[in-house]
Short mmCIF file of N, CA and C in Angstrom, two decimals:
data_model
loop_
_atom_site.label_atom_id
_atom_site.label_comp_id
_atom_site.label_asym_id
_atom_site.label_seq_id
_atom_site.Cartn_x
_atom_site.Cartn_y
_atom_site.Cartn_z
N UNK Q 50 -47.99 -12.34 43.54
CA UNK Q 50 -48.71 -11.22 42.98
C UNK Q 50 -49.21 -11.58 41.58
N UNK Q 51 -50.46 -11.30 41.35
CA UNK Q 51 -51.10 -11.61 40.08
C UNK Q 51 -51.05 -10.39 39.17
N UNK Q 52 -50.36 -10.51 38.05
CA UNK Q 52 -50.16 -9.41 37.11
C UNK Q 52 -50.77 -9.81 35.77
N UNK Q 53 -51.73 -9.03 35.27
CA UNK Q 53 -52.39 -9.33 34.00
C UNK Q 53 -52.42 -8.10 33.12
N UNK Q 54 -52.00 -8.26 31.86
CA UNK Q 54 -52.14 -7.18 30.88
C UNK Q 54 -53.55 -7.26 30.32
N UNK Q 55 -54.34 -6.22 30.56
CA UNK Q 55 -55.75 -6.21 30.16
C UNK Q 55 -55.90 -5.65 28.75
N UNK Q 56 -55.21 -4.54 28.45
CA UNK Q 56 -55.26 -3.90 27.13
C UNK Q 56 -53.87 -3.47 26.73
N UNK Q 57 -53.66 -3.42 25.42
CA UNK Q 57 -52.38 -2.95 24.88
C UNK Q 57 -52.64 -2.33 23.52
N UNK Q 58 -52.16 -1.11 23.32
CA UNK Q 58 -52.23 -0.53 21.98
C UNK Q 58 -51.11 0.49 21.79
N UNK Q 59 -50.75 0.66 20.52
CA UNK Q 59 -49.68 1.59 20.17
C UNK Q 59 -50.22 3.01 20.09
N UNK Q 60 -49.41 3.95 20.58
CA UNK Q 60 -49.75 5.36 20.52
C UNK Q 60 -48.59 6.14 19.94
N UNK Q 61 -48.69 7.45 19.98
CA UNK Q 61 -47.65 8.31 19.43
C UNK Q 61 -46.35 8.17 20.22
N UNK Q 62 -46.45 8.16 21.54
CA UNK Q 62 -45.27 8.10 22.42
C UNK Q 62 -44.69 6.71 22.58
N UNK Q 63 -45.56 5.70 22.42
CA UNK Q 63 -45.12 4.33 22.66
C UNK Q 63 -46.30 3.40 22.81
N UNK Q 64 -46.09 2.32 23.55
CA UNK Q 64 -47.13 1.31 23.76
C UNK Q 64 -47.80 1.55 25.10
N UNK Q 65 -49.13 1.72 25.07
CA UNK Q 65 -49.92 1.92 26.29
C UNK Q 65 -50.46 0.59 26.75
N UNK Q 66 -50.18 0.25 28.00
CA UNK Q 66 -50.70 -0.97 28.61
C UNK Q 66 -51.61 -0.62 29.76
N UNK Q 67 -52.71 -1.33 29.86
CA UNK Q 67 -53.53 -1.28 31.06
C UNK Q 67 -53.33 -2.62 31.73
N UNK Q 68 -52.88 -2.58 32.98
CA UNK Q 68 -52.62 -3.83 33.69
C UNK Q 68 -53.42 -3.88 34.98
N UNK Q 69 -53.73 -5.08 35.39
CA UNK Q 69 -54.33 -5.32 36.69
C UNK Q 69 -53.32 -6.06 37.53
N UNK Q 70 -53.10 -5.56 38.73
CA UNK Q 70 -52.19 -6.22 39.66
C UNK Q 70 -52.79 -6.07 41.05
N UNK Q 71 -53.01 -7.20 41.69
CA UNK Q 71 -53.62 -7.21 43.03
C UNK Q 71 -54.87 -6.35 43.10
N UNK Q 72 -55.77 -6.56 42.17
CA UNK Q 72 -57.07 -5.86 42.12
C UNK Q 72 -56.94 -4.35 41.90
N UNK Q 73 -55.78 -3.91 41.44
CA UNK Q 73 -55.56 -2.50 41.14
C UNK Q 73 -55.29 -2.36 39.65
N UNK Q 74 -55.87 -1.34 39.02
CA UNK Q 74 -55.67 -1.09 37.60
C UNK Q 74 -54.65 0.04 37.43
N UNK Q 75 -53.66 -0.19 36.58
CA UNK Q 75 -52.59 0.79 36.35
C UNK Q 75 -52.39 0.95 34.84
N UNK Q 76 -52.21 2.20 34.39
CA UNK Q 76 -51.88 2.48 33.00
C UNK Q 76 -50.40 2.82 32.93
N UNK Q 77 -49.71 2.15 32.01
CA UNK Q 77 -48.27 2.37 31.84
C UNK Q 77 -47.97 2.53 30.36
N UNK Q 78 -47.24 3.59 30.02
CA UNK Q 78 -46.76 3.76 28.65
C UNK Q 78 -45.28 3.40 28.62
N UNK Q 79 -44.91 2.52 27.69
CA UNK Q 79 -43.51 2.21 27.42
C UNK Q 79 -43.13 3.02 26.18
N UNK Q 80 -42.20 3.97 26.33
CA UNK Q 80 -41.79 4.77 25.17
C UNK Q 80 -41.14 3.87 24.13
N UNK Q 81 -41.13 4.36 22.89
CA UNK Q 81 -40.48 3.59 21.82
C UNK Q 81 -39.01 3.36 22.17
N UNK Q 82 -38.38 4.35 22.78
CA UNK Q 82 -36.98 4.21 23.19
C UNK Q 82 -36.82 3.06 24.20
N UNK Q 83 -37.71 3.01 25.20
CA UNK Q 83 -37.64 1.93 26.20
C UNK Q 83 -37.85 0.57 25.54
N UNK Q 84 -38.80 0.49 24.62
CA UNK Q 84 -39.06 -0.77 23.92
C UNK Q 84 -37.86 -1.21 23.08
N UNK Q 85 -37.20 -0.24 22.43
CA UNK Q 85 -35.98 -0.56 21.67
C UNK Q 85 -34.89 -1.09 22.58
N UNK Q 86 -34.72 -0.47 23.74
CA UNK Q 86 -33.71 -0.92 24.71
C UNK Q 86 -34.01 -2.33 25.20
N UNK Q 87 -35.29 -2.60 25.47
CA UNK Q 87 -35.67 -3.93 25.92
C UNK Q 87 -35.37 -4.98 24.85
N UNK Q 88 -35.64 -4.63 23.59
CA UNK Q 88 -35.32 -5.54 22.49
C UNK Q 88 -33.82 -5.79 22.42
N UNK Q 89 -33.02 -4.73 22.58
CA UNK Q 89 -31.56 -4.87 22.54
C UNK Q 89 -31.06 -5.85 23.60
N UNK Q 90 -31.69 -5.83 24.78
CA UNK Q 90 -31.29 -6.73 25.87
C UNK Q 90 -32.05 -8.05 25.85
N UNK Q 91 -32.96 -8.22 24.89
CA UNK Q 91 -33.78 -9.43 24.78
C UNK Q 91 -34.56 -9.70 26.07
N UNK Q 92 -35.20 -8.65 26.59
CA UNK Q 92 -36.00 -8.73 27.81
C UNK Q 92 -37.45 -8.44 27.44
N UNK Q 93 -38.36 -9.27 27.91
CA UNK Q 93 -39.78 -9.11 27.57
C UNK Q 93 -40.43 -7.98 28.35
N UNK Q 94 -41.53 -7.49 27.82
CA UNK Q 94 -42.27 -6.42 28.49
C UNK Q 94 -42.83 -6.91 29.83
N UNK Q 95 -43.19 -8.19 29.90
CA UNK Q 95 -43.68 -8.76 31.16
C UNK Q 95 -42.60 -8.76 32.23
N UNK Q 96 -41.37 -9.09 31.84
CA UNK Q 96 -40.26 -9.09 32.79
C UNK Q 96 -39.98 -7.67 33.30
N UNK Q 97 -39.99 -6.70 32.40
CA UNK Q 97 -39.75 -5.32 32.82
C UNK Q 97 -40.89 -4.82 33.71
N UNK Q 98 -42.12 -5.21 33.43
CA UNK Q 98 -43.24 -4.87 34.31
C UNK Q 98 -43.01 -5.40 35.72
N UNK Q 99 -42.58 -6.65 35.82
CA UNK Q 99 -42.29 -7.25 37.13
C UNK Q 99 -41.17 -6.48 37.83
N UNK Q 100 -40.14 -6.12 37.11
CA UNK Q 100 -39.01 -5.40 37.71
C UNK Q 100 -39.41 -3.99 38.13
N UNK Q 101 -40.35 -3.39 37.41
CA UNK Q 101 -40.85 -2.06 37.76
C UNK Q 101 -41.76 -2.13 38.99
N UNK Q 102 -42.72 -3.02 38.96
CA UNK Q 102 -43.74 -3.07 40.02
C UNK Q 102 -43.26 -3.76 41.29
N UNK Q 103 -42.31 -4.68 41.15
CA UNK Q 103 -41.81 -5.43 42.31
C UNK Q 103 -40.30 -5.23 42.46
N UNK Q 104 -39.89 -3.98 42.37
CA UNK Q 104 -38.46 -3.63 42.44
C UNK Q 104 -37.89 -3.93 43.82
N UNK Q 105 -36.59 -4.18 43.86
CA UNK Q 105 -35.89 -4.37 45.14
C UNK Q 105 -35.49 -3.03 45.74
N UNK Q 106 -35.53 -1.99 44.91
CA UNK Q 106 -35.14 -0.66 45.36
C UNK Q 106 -35.66 0.35 44.34
N UNK Q 107 -36.06 1.52 44.81
CA UNK Q 107 -36.45 2.61 43.91
C UNK Q 107 -35.79 3.88 44.41
N UNK Q 108 -35.00 4.48 43.53
CA UNK Q 108 -34.30 5.71 43.90
C UNK Q 108 -34.79 6.87 43.04
N UNK Q 109 -34.53 8.07 43.51
CA UNK Q 109 -34.92 9.28 42.80
C UNK Q 109 -33.88 9.55 41.70
N UNK Q 110 -34.37 9.87 40.51
CA UNK Q 110 -33.50 10.23 39.40
C UNK Q 110 -33.56 11.73 39.16
N UNK Q 111 -33.20 12.14 37.97
CA UNK Q 111 -33.21 13.57 37.61
C UNK Q 111 -34.59 13.99 37.11
N UNK Q 112 -34.92 15.25 37.32
CA UNK Q 112 -36.13 15.83 36.75
C UNK Q 112 -37.43 15.18 37.19
N UNK Q 113 -37.50 14.74 38.43
CA UNK Q 113 -38.73 14.14 38.94
C UNK Q 113 -38.94 12.69 38.54
N UNK Q 114 -37.94 12.09 37.94
CA UNK Q 114 -38.04 10.68 37.54
C UNK Q 114 -37.59 9.78 38.68
N UNK Q 115 -37.96 8.50 38.56
CA UNK Q 115 -37.55 7.48 39.51
C UNK Q 115 -36.89 6.35 38.74
N UNK Q 116 -36.06 5.57 39.45
CA UNK Q 116 -35.37 4.44 38.84
C UNK Q 116 -35.61 3.21 39.70
N UNK Q 117 -36.28 2.22 39.11
CA UNK Q 117 -36.55 0.96 39.80
C UNK Q 117 -35.40 0.00 39.53
N UNK Q 118 -34.85 -0.56 40.60
CA UNK Q 118 -33.73 -1.51 40.51
C UNK Q 118 -34.19 -2.91 40.88
N UNK Q 119 -33.68 -3.88 40.15
CA UNK Q 119 -33.86 -5.27 40.54
C UNK Q 119 -32.64 -6.04 40.08
N UNK Q 120 -32.12 -6.88 40.98
CA UNK Q 120 -30.92 -7.65 40.66
C UNK Q 120 -31.24 -8.75 39.66
N UNK Q 121 -30.28 -8.97 38.77
CA UNK Q 121 -30.36 -10.02 37.76
C UNK Q 121 -28.97 -10.65 37.69
N UNK Q 122 -28.77 -11.69 38.51
CA UNK Q 122 -27.45 -12.31 38.68
C UNK Q 122 -26.47 -11.26 39.21
N UNK Q 123 -25.36 -11.02 38.51
CA UNK Q 123 -24.37 -10.02 38.94
C UNK Q 123 -24.70 -8.63 38.41
N UNK Q 124 -25.84 -8.51 37.76
CA UNK Q 124 -26.22 -7.26 37.12
C UNK Q 124 -27.44 -6.65 37.80
N UNK Q 125 -27.79 -5.46 37.34
CA UNK Q 125 -28.90 -4.72 37.91
C UNK Q 125 -29.74 -4.17 36.76
N UNK Q 126 -31.04 -4.50 36.75
CA UNK Q 126 -31.91 -3.88 35.77
C UNK Q 126 -32.33 -2.52 36.30
N UNK Q 127 -32.38 -1.54 35.42
CA UNK Q 127 -32.77 -0.17 35.81
C UNK Q 127 -33.91 0.27 34.90
N UNK Q 128 -35.06 0.52 35.50
CA UNK Q 128 -36.24 0.97 34.77
C UNK Q 128 -36.49 2.42 35.18
N UNK Q 129 -36.27 3.34 34.26
CA UNK Q 129 -36.45 4.77 34.54
C UNK Q 129 -37.88 5.15 34.16
N UNK Q 130 -38.60 5.74 35.12
CA UNK Q 130 -40.00 6.08 34.88
C UNK Q 130 -40.37 7.41 35.52
N UNK Q 131 -41.51 7.94 35.07
CA UNK Q 131 -42.03 9.18 35.63
C UNK Q 131 -43.55 9.10 35.65
N UNK Q 132 -44.13 9.92 36.49
CA UNK Q 132 -45.58 10.00 36.59
C UNK Q 132 -46.09 11.11 35.68
N UNK Q 133 -47.12 10.81 34.94
CA UNK Q 133 -47.83 11.81 34.15
C UNK Q 133 -49.30 11.68 34.52
N UNK Q 134 -50.09 12.66 34.18
CA UNK Q 134 -51.50 12.77 34.56
C UNK Q 134 -52.11 11.49 35.16
N UNK Q 135 -52.51 10.56 34.31
CA UNK Q 135 -53.22 9.38 34.80
C UNK Q 135 -52.46 8.08 34.53
N UNK Q 136 -51.17 8.20 34.27
CA UNK Q 136 -50.40 7.00 33.94
C UNK Q 136 -48.93 7.17 34.35
N UNK Q 137 -48.21 6.06 34.23
CA UNK Q 137 -46.76 6.02 34.45
C UNK Q 137 -46.12 5.88 33.07
N UNK Q 138 -45.05 6.60 32.83
CA UNK Q 138 -44.30 6.46 31.58
C UNK Q 138 -42.94 5.86 31.87
N UNK Q 139 -42.66 4.72 31.23
CA UNK Q 139 -41.33 4.11 31.31
C UNK Q 139 -40.50 4.76 30.22
N UNK Q 140 -39.50 5.53 30.64
CA UNK Q 140 -38.69 6.33 29.73
C UNK Q 140 -37.61 5.50 29.07
N UNK Q 141 -36.92 4.69 29.86
CA UNK Q 141 -35.87 3.83 29.32
C UNK Q 141 -35.63 2.65 30.24
N UNK Q 142 -34.88 1.70 29.73
CA UNK Q 142 -34.52 0.50 30.46
C UNK Q 142 -33.10 0.13 30.07
N UNK Q 143 -32.30 -0.26 31.05
CA UNK Q 143 -30.98 -0.78 30.72
C UNK Q 143 -30.46 -1.65 31.86
N UNK Q 144 -29.37 -2.32 31.61
CA UNK Q 144 -28.75 -3.22 32.58
C UNK Q 144 -27.36 -2.70 32.90
N UNK Q 145 -27.02 -2.69 34.19
CA UNK Q 145 -25.72 -2.22 34.65
C UNK Q 145 -25.19 -3.21 35.69
N UNK Q 146 -24.10 -2.84 36.34
CA UNK Q 146 -23.55 -3.67 37.41
C UNK Q 146 -24.17 -3.29 38.75
N UNK Q 147 -24.40 -4.29 39.59
CA UNK Q 147 -25.02 -4.07 40.90
C UNK Q 147 -24.22 -3.08 41.72
N UNK Q 148 -22.91 -3.26 41.77
CA UNK Q 148 -22.09 -2.41 42.66
C UNK Q 148 -21.99 -0.96 42.19
N UNK Q 149 -22.47 -0.67 41.01
CA UNK Q 149 -22.41 0.71 40.52
C UNK Q 149 -23.57 1.57 41.02
N UNK Q 150 -24.77 1.00 41.12
CA UNK Q 150 -25.95 1.80 41.44
C UNK Q 150 -26.76 1.35 42.65
N UNK Q 151 -26.69 0.08 43.02
CA UNK Q 151 -27.56 -0.43 44.09
C UNK Q 151 -27.18 0.17 45.43
N UNK Q 152 -28.15 0.73 46.13
CA UNK Q 152 -27.91 1.45 47.38
C UNK Q 152 -28.25 0.63 48.63
N UNK Q 153 -28.75 -0.58 48.45
CA UNK Q 153 -29.02 -1.43 49.61
C UNK Q 153 -30.49 -1.68 49.91
N UNK Q 154 -31.39 -1.26 49.03
CA UNK Q 154 -32.79 -1.58 49.21
C UNK Q 154 -33.66 -0.44 49.70
N UNK Q 155 -33.34 0.79 49.33
CA UNK Q 155 -34.15 1.94 49.77
C UNK Q 155 -35.33 2.13 48.80
N UNK Q 156 -36.39 2.74 49.30
CA UNK Q 156 -37.57 3.02 48.48
C UNK Q 156 -37.94 4.49 48.60
N UNK Q 157 -37.65 5.25 47.56
CA UNK Q 157 -38.04 6.66 47.53
C UNK Q 157 -39.37 6.83 46.82
N UNK Q 158 -39.94 5.73 46.33
CA UNK Q 158 -41.26 5.72 45.71
C UNK Q 158 -41.73 4.27 45.70
N UNK Q 159 -43.02 4.08 45.63
CA UNK Q 159 -43.58 2.74 45.48
C UNK Q 159 -44.85 2.86 44.66
N UNK Q 160 -44.90 2.15 43.55
CA UNK Q 160 -46.07 2.17 42.70
C UNK Q 160 -47.21 1.40 43.36
N UNK Q 161 -46.88 0.26 43.92
CA UNK Q 161 -47.86 -0.55 44.64
C UNK Q 161 -47.63 -0.42 46.14
N UNK Q 162 -48.72 -0.41 46.91
CA UNK Q 162 -48.56 -0.30 48.38
C UNK Q 162 -47.88 -1.51 48.98
#
């Protein structure tokens, strides 16, 4: 899968990215909180984009949010996101243990077909 960041700029809520993936254009906002969490874990925005768009599992969270899971060795990356008007907002990111949250590969949402 070909993933390219086309535009990036800072806004009030966070960093807005326009990305192209498989000939599809997607707008994603990473909240300042999510960016701080990514820095704490020393994970790049490109890696989190891959984990969000090419997740091994996506489950339903609270309040209409979704959580994208992808295994990272014995751990699990969790990208919490929600849909807003014309974009996706990544609310937070963190790493946990696989056996705590991974349900076996279910998809309750898919950003890409």
